[in-house]
Amino acid sequence: MFESLKMKHEIDKAEFKAVEPKLRGELIDAQFDLLENGTFPVIVLFVGMDVLGRGQAARQLLSWLDPRHVRPYALIKPSDEERERPRMWRFWRALPAKGRIGLFLNGWYEEPSVDYFLGRIDDARFRMHIDEIVAFEQMLSREGALVLKFLFFLPKDKSLKEIKKLRGDHSVAWKISEEEKEIGKQFAKRYENALAVVEEIIGASSTAYAPWMPLPSADPNYRDLTIGRTLVDAIQARLKAVPPPIPNLGASALTSNDTPNVLQSLDLDQSLAKKDYKKGLKDQQRRVTALTLGKKFEKRSLVAVFEGNDAAGKGGSIRRVVQALDPRITRVIPIAAPSDEEQAQPYLWRFWRHIPRRGHTTIFDRSWYGRVLVERVEGFATDGAWMRAYEEIRNFEAELTDYGVIVVKFWLSIDKDEQLRRFKEREKIGYKRYKITEEDWRNREKWDDYARAVHDMVDRTGTTHAPWTLVEANDKYFARVKVLKTLADRLEAEL
């Protein structure tokens, strides 16, 4: 790979001036064709130390493009808000919408590569971060994003010269952090080690959907024209590509309803007397309150997911949980059909944005599992989209729990007769009428299909770090106490 650095990659000033206007016009045309098409974003990564020309190249590219439709993101020292959430949270927030370009300077590669090079993390942690990145880029590609990764290189003597020059330039010295100085110092001392880290990253993360493009950057004319030409060609090729037909088998893709189902093992006749309910509710709420206000919880956070049959009592259970939590550090996120803004982003974006900071709690009233439930059964998602969602959800929850988020997931289950009784009750009671819709009645016709989807969801996304709790909810008293007790038990075990 680094043999190319020995070759000359130069374009003289006259040739640059001759080529640059035409390329700039092509870039603007490609950018507005992308915007008009509006079906995919372009994500460009510039990776490498700034002395290798990364910042200069970014400024040149931005000067060629219409800045209204470009989202630049330069990785700087994370804020307190970013430090208190999983590492990838800040990058999810910075993703460009469909039809737009996102320019990331170093992005998600910088922190793990620097930490590994400086010995702050061991080999296992480094590889875990790289696997996390590969899964992230795979998800972006599957969602349609065009990912271009440029790796900036200079020959060793040129690299060291630029580092020394930058460190001695008093006009910019104030801009260089102590960490950047240390990185430059160690890079100069251990150049071969740094290249070994880079090679390891490339070997593990250069894929068909997000390949690395090594970029000799000694000559800025060659560097900038190469980036511009590559971007134009990639956007034009994607816009001209004919997408393969996507099979959407709908209900026929569902597994057989005749096979055993995890929901059949539930004893829905379990109940609690009102007296026992009041005592159990109070006891478990006290436990939850004490655990979430304790010192240990300040370094953790809680995500509680509530899914269930229509009219299974999710709202009532959530209210009892909220009663036990400090309202200053608690948010309830109701999930409905995605907005236009959310549809312009990868599926999990709308959930990542609500992940709580340390010491806080977020409760999801329905969640990311909609893709493998309602979207699967109703045909709102293609078969490929909901099938791959199992893996993407597992990766998502693993990232949360690896950071220290406590993930608790509930499925509230009732039988068909109890649902019918509650539906009819809602139609008769004025303040409950808003809870029942024509869609709820239509969903009953696909009861068996939903039951099979729930079984697959529990089977494929129940993990040791984020297990499912199935709640027998025919009796609301029993369900509410079980939810609170499960929550208290998990918090106690984790803390």
Tab-separated table of N, CA and C in Angstrom, residues 385-453:
chain	number	residue	atom	x	y	z
A	385	ALA	N	-35.054	-5.514	4.589
A	385	ALA	CA	-34.898	-4.509	5.644
A	385	ALA	C	-35.222	-5.086	7.011
A	386	TRP	N	-36.350	-5.784	7.139
A	386	TRP	CA	-36.680	-6.283	8.473
A	386	TRP	C	-35.851	-7.503	8.858
A	387	MET	N	-35.400	-8.273	7.877
A	387	MET	CA	-34.556	-9.428	8.219
A	387	MET	C	-33.196	-8.982	8.749
A	388	ARG	N	-32.608	-7.963	8.134
A	388	ARG	CA	-31.296	-7.513	8.615
A	388	ARG	C	-31.426	-6.682	9.887
A	389	ALA	N	-32.646	-6.240	10.200
A	389	ALA	CA	-32.845	-5.408	11.395
A	389	ALA	C	-32.498	-6.157	12.671
A	390	TYR	N	-32.665	-7.474	12.704
A	390	TYR	CA	-32.327	-8.233	13.912
A	390	TYR	C	-30.854	-8.017	14.285
A	391	GLU	N	-29.985	-8.159	13.291
A	391	GLU	CA	-28.545	-7.986	13.551
A	391	GLU	C	-28.229	-6.541	13.934
A	392	GLU	N	-28.842	-5.590	13.222
A	392	GLU	CA	-28.575	-4.185	13.505
A	392	GLU	C	-29.052	-3.804	14.902
A	393	ILE	N	-30.175	-4.351	15.324
A	393	ILE	CA	-30.686	-4.080	16.665
A	393	ILE	C	-29.775	-4.682	17.723
A	394	ARG	N	-29.322	-5.902	17.491
A	394	ARG	CA	-28.396	-6.521	18.455
A	394	ARG	C	-27.122	-5.683	18.589
A	395	ASN	N	-26.584	-5.217	17.458
A	395	ASN	CA	-25.386	-4.380	17.505
A	395	ASN	C	-25.657	-3.072	18.251
A	396	PHE	N	-26.790	-2.470	17.991
A	396	PHE	CA	-27.191	-1.225	18.641
A	396	PHE	C	-27.243	-1.396	20.153
A	397	GLU	N	-27.931	-2.430	20.608
A	397	GLU	CA	-28.075	-2.650	22.048
A	397	GLU	C	-26.749	-3.049	22.684
A	398	ALA	N	-25.904	-3.758	21.932
A	398	ALA	CA	-24.583	-4.113	22.463
A	398	ALA	C	-23.729	-2.866	22.678
A	399	GLU	N	-23.820	-1.902	21.759
A	399	GLU	CA	-23.081	-0.642	21.933
A	399	GLU	C	-23.560	0.096	23.179
A	400	LEU	N	-24.863	0.093	23.399
A	400	LEU	CA	-25.409	0.778	24.570
A	400	LEU	C	-24.911	0.126	25.852
A	401	THR	N	-25.039	-1.173	25.939
A	401	THR	CA	-24.681	-1.850	27.182
A	401	THR	C	-23.177	-1.863	27.411
A	402	ASP	N	-22.399	-1.895	26.322
A	402	ASP	CA	-20.946	-1.841	26.480
A	402	ASP	C	-20.528	-0.532	27.127
A	403	TYR	N	-21.262	0.525	26.845
A	403	TYR	CA	-20.950	1.823	27.426
A	403	TYR	C	-21.443	1.934	28.867
A	404	GLY	N	-22.381	1.089	29.252
A	404	GLY	CA	-22.904	1.143	30.611
A	404	GLY	C	-24.387	1.445	30.712
A	405	VAL	N	-25.063	1.540	29.570
A	405	VAL	CA	-26.511	1.751	29.587
A	405	VAL	C	-27.189	0.441	29.999
A	406	ILE	N	-28.112	0.525	30.935
A	406	ILE	CA	-28.894	-0.634	31.353
A	406	ILE	C	-30.134	-0.703	30.465
A	407	VAL	N	-30.244	-1.741	29.666
A	407	VAL	CA	-31.353	-1.886	28.723
A	407	VAL	C	-32.317	-2.940	29.252
A	408	VAL	N	-33.574	-2.515	29.469
A	408	VAL	CA	-34.611	-3.420	29.976
A	408	VAL	C	-35.764	-3.404	28.979
A	409	LYS	N	-36.162	-4.593	28.519
A	409	LYS	CA	-37.162	-4.681	27.447
A	409	LYS	C	-38.357	-5.516	27.908
A	410	PHE	N	-39.558	-4.964	27.712
A	410	PHE	CA	-40.783	-5.639	28.127
A	410	PHE	C	-41.699	-5.885	26.925
A	411	TRP	N	-42.246	-7.090	26.867
A	411	TRP	CA	-43.360	-7.378	25.959
A	411	TRP	C	-44.571	-7.702	26.833
A	412	LEU	N	-45.603	-6.864	26.759
A	412	LEU	CA	-46.824	-7.066	27.526
A	412	LEU	C	-47.807	-7.845	26.668
A	413	SER	N	-48.208	-9.009	27.172
A	413	SER	CA	-49.006	-9.936	26.373
A	413	SER	C	-50.393	-10.157	26.972
A	414	ILE	N	-51.411	-10.049	26.129
A	414	ILE	CA	-52.780	-10.401	26.520
A	414	ILE	C	-53.341	-11.344	25.466
A	415	ASP	N	-54.431	-12.051	25.795
A	415	ASP	CA	-55.023	-12.932	24.792
A	415	ASP	C	-56.059	-12.170	23.969
A	416	LYS	N	-56.537	-12.821	22.949
A	416	LYS	CA	-57.421	-12.161	21.993
A	416	LYS	C	-58.748	-11.753	22.623
A	417	ASP	N	-59.276	-12.594	23.521
A	417	ASP	CA	-60.554	-12.277	24.169
A	417	ASP	C	-60.420	-11.059	25.079
A	418	GLU	N	-59.314	-10.977	25.823
A	418	GLU	CA	-59.112	-9.844	26.715
A	418	GLU	C	-58.935	-8.560	25.908
A	419	GLN	N	-58.248	-8.660	24.776
A	419	GLN	CA	-58.099	-7.475	23.927
A	419	GLN	C	-59.452	-6.980	23.426
A	420	LEU	N	-60.304	-7.903	23.010
A	420	LEU	CA	-61.636	-7.525	22.529
A	420	LEU	C	-62.432	-6.828	23.627
A	421	ARG	N	-62.366	-7.360	24.836
A	421	ARG	CA	-63.081	-6.746	25.961
A	421	ARG	C	-62.584	-5.319	26.204
A	422	ARG	N	-61.268	-5.129	26.158
A	422	ARG	CA	-60.708	-3.798	26.399
A	422	ARG	C	-61.040	-2.839	25.253
A	423	PHE	N	-61.051	-3.329	24.028
A	423	PHE	CA	-61.427	-2.483	22.899
A	423	PHE	C	-62.840	-1.944	23.074
A	424	LYS	N	-63.754	-2.838	23.415
A	424	LYS	CA	-65.156	-2.433	23.571
A	424	LYS	C	-65.315	-1.467	24.746
A	425	GLU	N	-64.533	-1.700	25.796
A	425	GLU	CA	-64.584	-0.805	26.957
A	425	GLU	C	-64.111	0.592	26.578
A	426	ARG	N	-63.073	0.648	25.768
A	426	ARG	CA	-62.534	1.940	25.346
A	426	ARG	C	-63.533	2.721	24.499
A	427	GLU	N	-64.313	2.024	23.703
A	427	GLU	CA	-65.290	2.701	22.864
A	427	GLU	C	-66.417	3.320	23.688
A	428	LYS	N	-66.665	2.766	24.859
A	428	LYS	CA	-67.778	3.236	25.696
A	428	LYS	C	-67.371	4.373	26.634
A	429	ILE	N	-66.087	4.417	27.015
A	429	ILE	CA	-65.630	5.410	27.992
A	429	ILE	C	-65.042	6.605	27.255
A	430	GLY	N	-65.601	7.775	27.509
A	430	GLY	CA	-65.231	8.974	26.774
A	430	GLY	C	-63.749	9.274	26.773
A	431	TYR	N	-63.124	9.265	27.942
A	431	TYR	CA	-61.713	9.654	28.003
A	431	TYR	C	-60.764	8.577	27.501
A	432	LYS	N	-61.322	7.408	27.117
A	432	LYS	CA	-60.478	6.353	26.563
A	432	LYS	C	-60.670	6.162	25.060
A	433	ARG	N	-61.623	6.902	24.472
A	433	ARG	CA	-61.923	6.688	23.060
A	433	ARG	C	-60.731	6.985	22.156
A	434	TYR	N	-59.889	7.931	22.567
A	434	TYR	CA	-58.734	8.278	21.735
A	434	TYR	C	-57.748	7.121	21.616
A	435	LYS	N	-57.873	6.140	22.522
A	435	LYS	CA	-56.936	5.015	22.518
A	435	LYS	C	-57.281	3.941	21.488
A	436	ILE	N	-58.473	4.007	20.906
A	436	ILE	CA	-58.894	2.958	19.988
A	436	ILE	C	-59.091	3.548	18.590
A	437	THR	N	-58.514	2.915	17.585
A	437	THR	CA	-58.602	3.395	16.205
A	437	THR	C	-59.003	2.245	15.287
A	438	GLU	N	-59.343	2.605	14.048
A	438	GLU	CA	-59.675	1.575	13.062
A	438	GLU	C	-58.488	0.644	12.818
A	439	GLU	N	-57.297	1.213	12.912
A	439	GLU	CA	-56.100	0.394	12.710
A	439	GLU	C	-55.992	-0.697	13.771
A	440	ASP	N	-56.382	-0.384	15.016
A	440	ASP	CA	-56.351	-1.387	16.081
A	440	ASP	C	-57.265	-2.561	15.746
A	441	TRP	N	-58.446	-2.251	15.211
A	441	TRP	CA	-59.371	-3.321	14.833
A	441	TRP	C	-58.810	-4.135	13.672
A	442	ARG	N	-58.182	-3.473	12.702
A	442	ARG	CA	-57.615	-4.199	11.561
A	442	ARG	C	-56.484	-5.122	11.995
A	443	ASN	N	-55.695	-4.679	12.965
A	443	ASN	CA	-54.567	-5.496	13.418
A	443	ASN	C	-55.011	-6.825	14.004
A	444	ARG	N	-56.230	-6.872	14.552
A	444	ARG	CA	-56.729	-8.133	15.125
A	444	ARG	C	-56.847	-9.229	14.064
A	445	GLU	N	-57.073	-8.808	12.821
A	445	GLU	CA	-57.200	-9.795	11.748
A	445	GLU	C	-55.876	-10.504	11.466
A	446	LYS	N	-54.767	-9.909	11.905
A	446	LYS	CA	-53.445	-10.511	11.678
A	446	LYS	C	-52.825	-10.959	12.999
A	447	TRP	N	-53.649	-11.364	13.929
A	447	TRP	CA	-53.185	-11.751	15.264
A	447	TRP	C	-52.087	-12.804	15.193
A	448	ASP	N	-52.311	-13.847	14.403
A	448	ASP	CA	-51.333	-14.945	14.334
A	448	ASP	C	-50.013	-14.485	13.713
A	449	ASP	N	-50.099	-13.611	12.708
A	449	ASP	CA	-48.876	-13.109	12.084
A	449	ASP	C	-48.066	-12.266	13.065
A	450	TYR	N	-48.757	-11.458	13.865
A	450	TYR	CA	-48.065	-10.669	14.879
A	450	TYR	C	-47.448	-11.574	15.944
A	451	ALA	N	-48.160	-12.631	16.314
A	451	ALA	CA	-47.631	-13.558	17.323
A	451	ALA	C	-46.342	-14.214	16.829
A	452	ARG	N	-46.306	-14.598	15.559
A	452	ARG	CA	-45.088	-15.204	15.007
A	452	ARG	C	-43.955	-14.175	14.953
A	453	ALA	N	-44.277	-12.928	14.604
A	453	ALA	CA	-43.254	-11.881	14.567
A	453	ALA	C	-42.688	-11.624	15.958
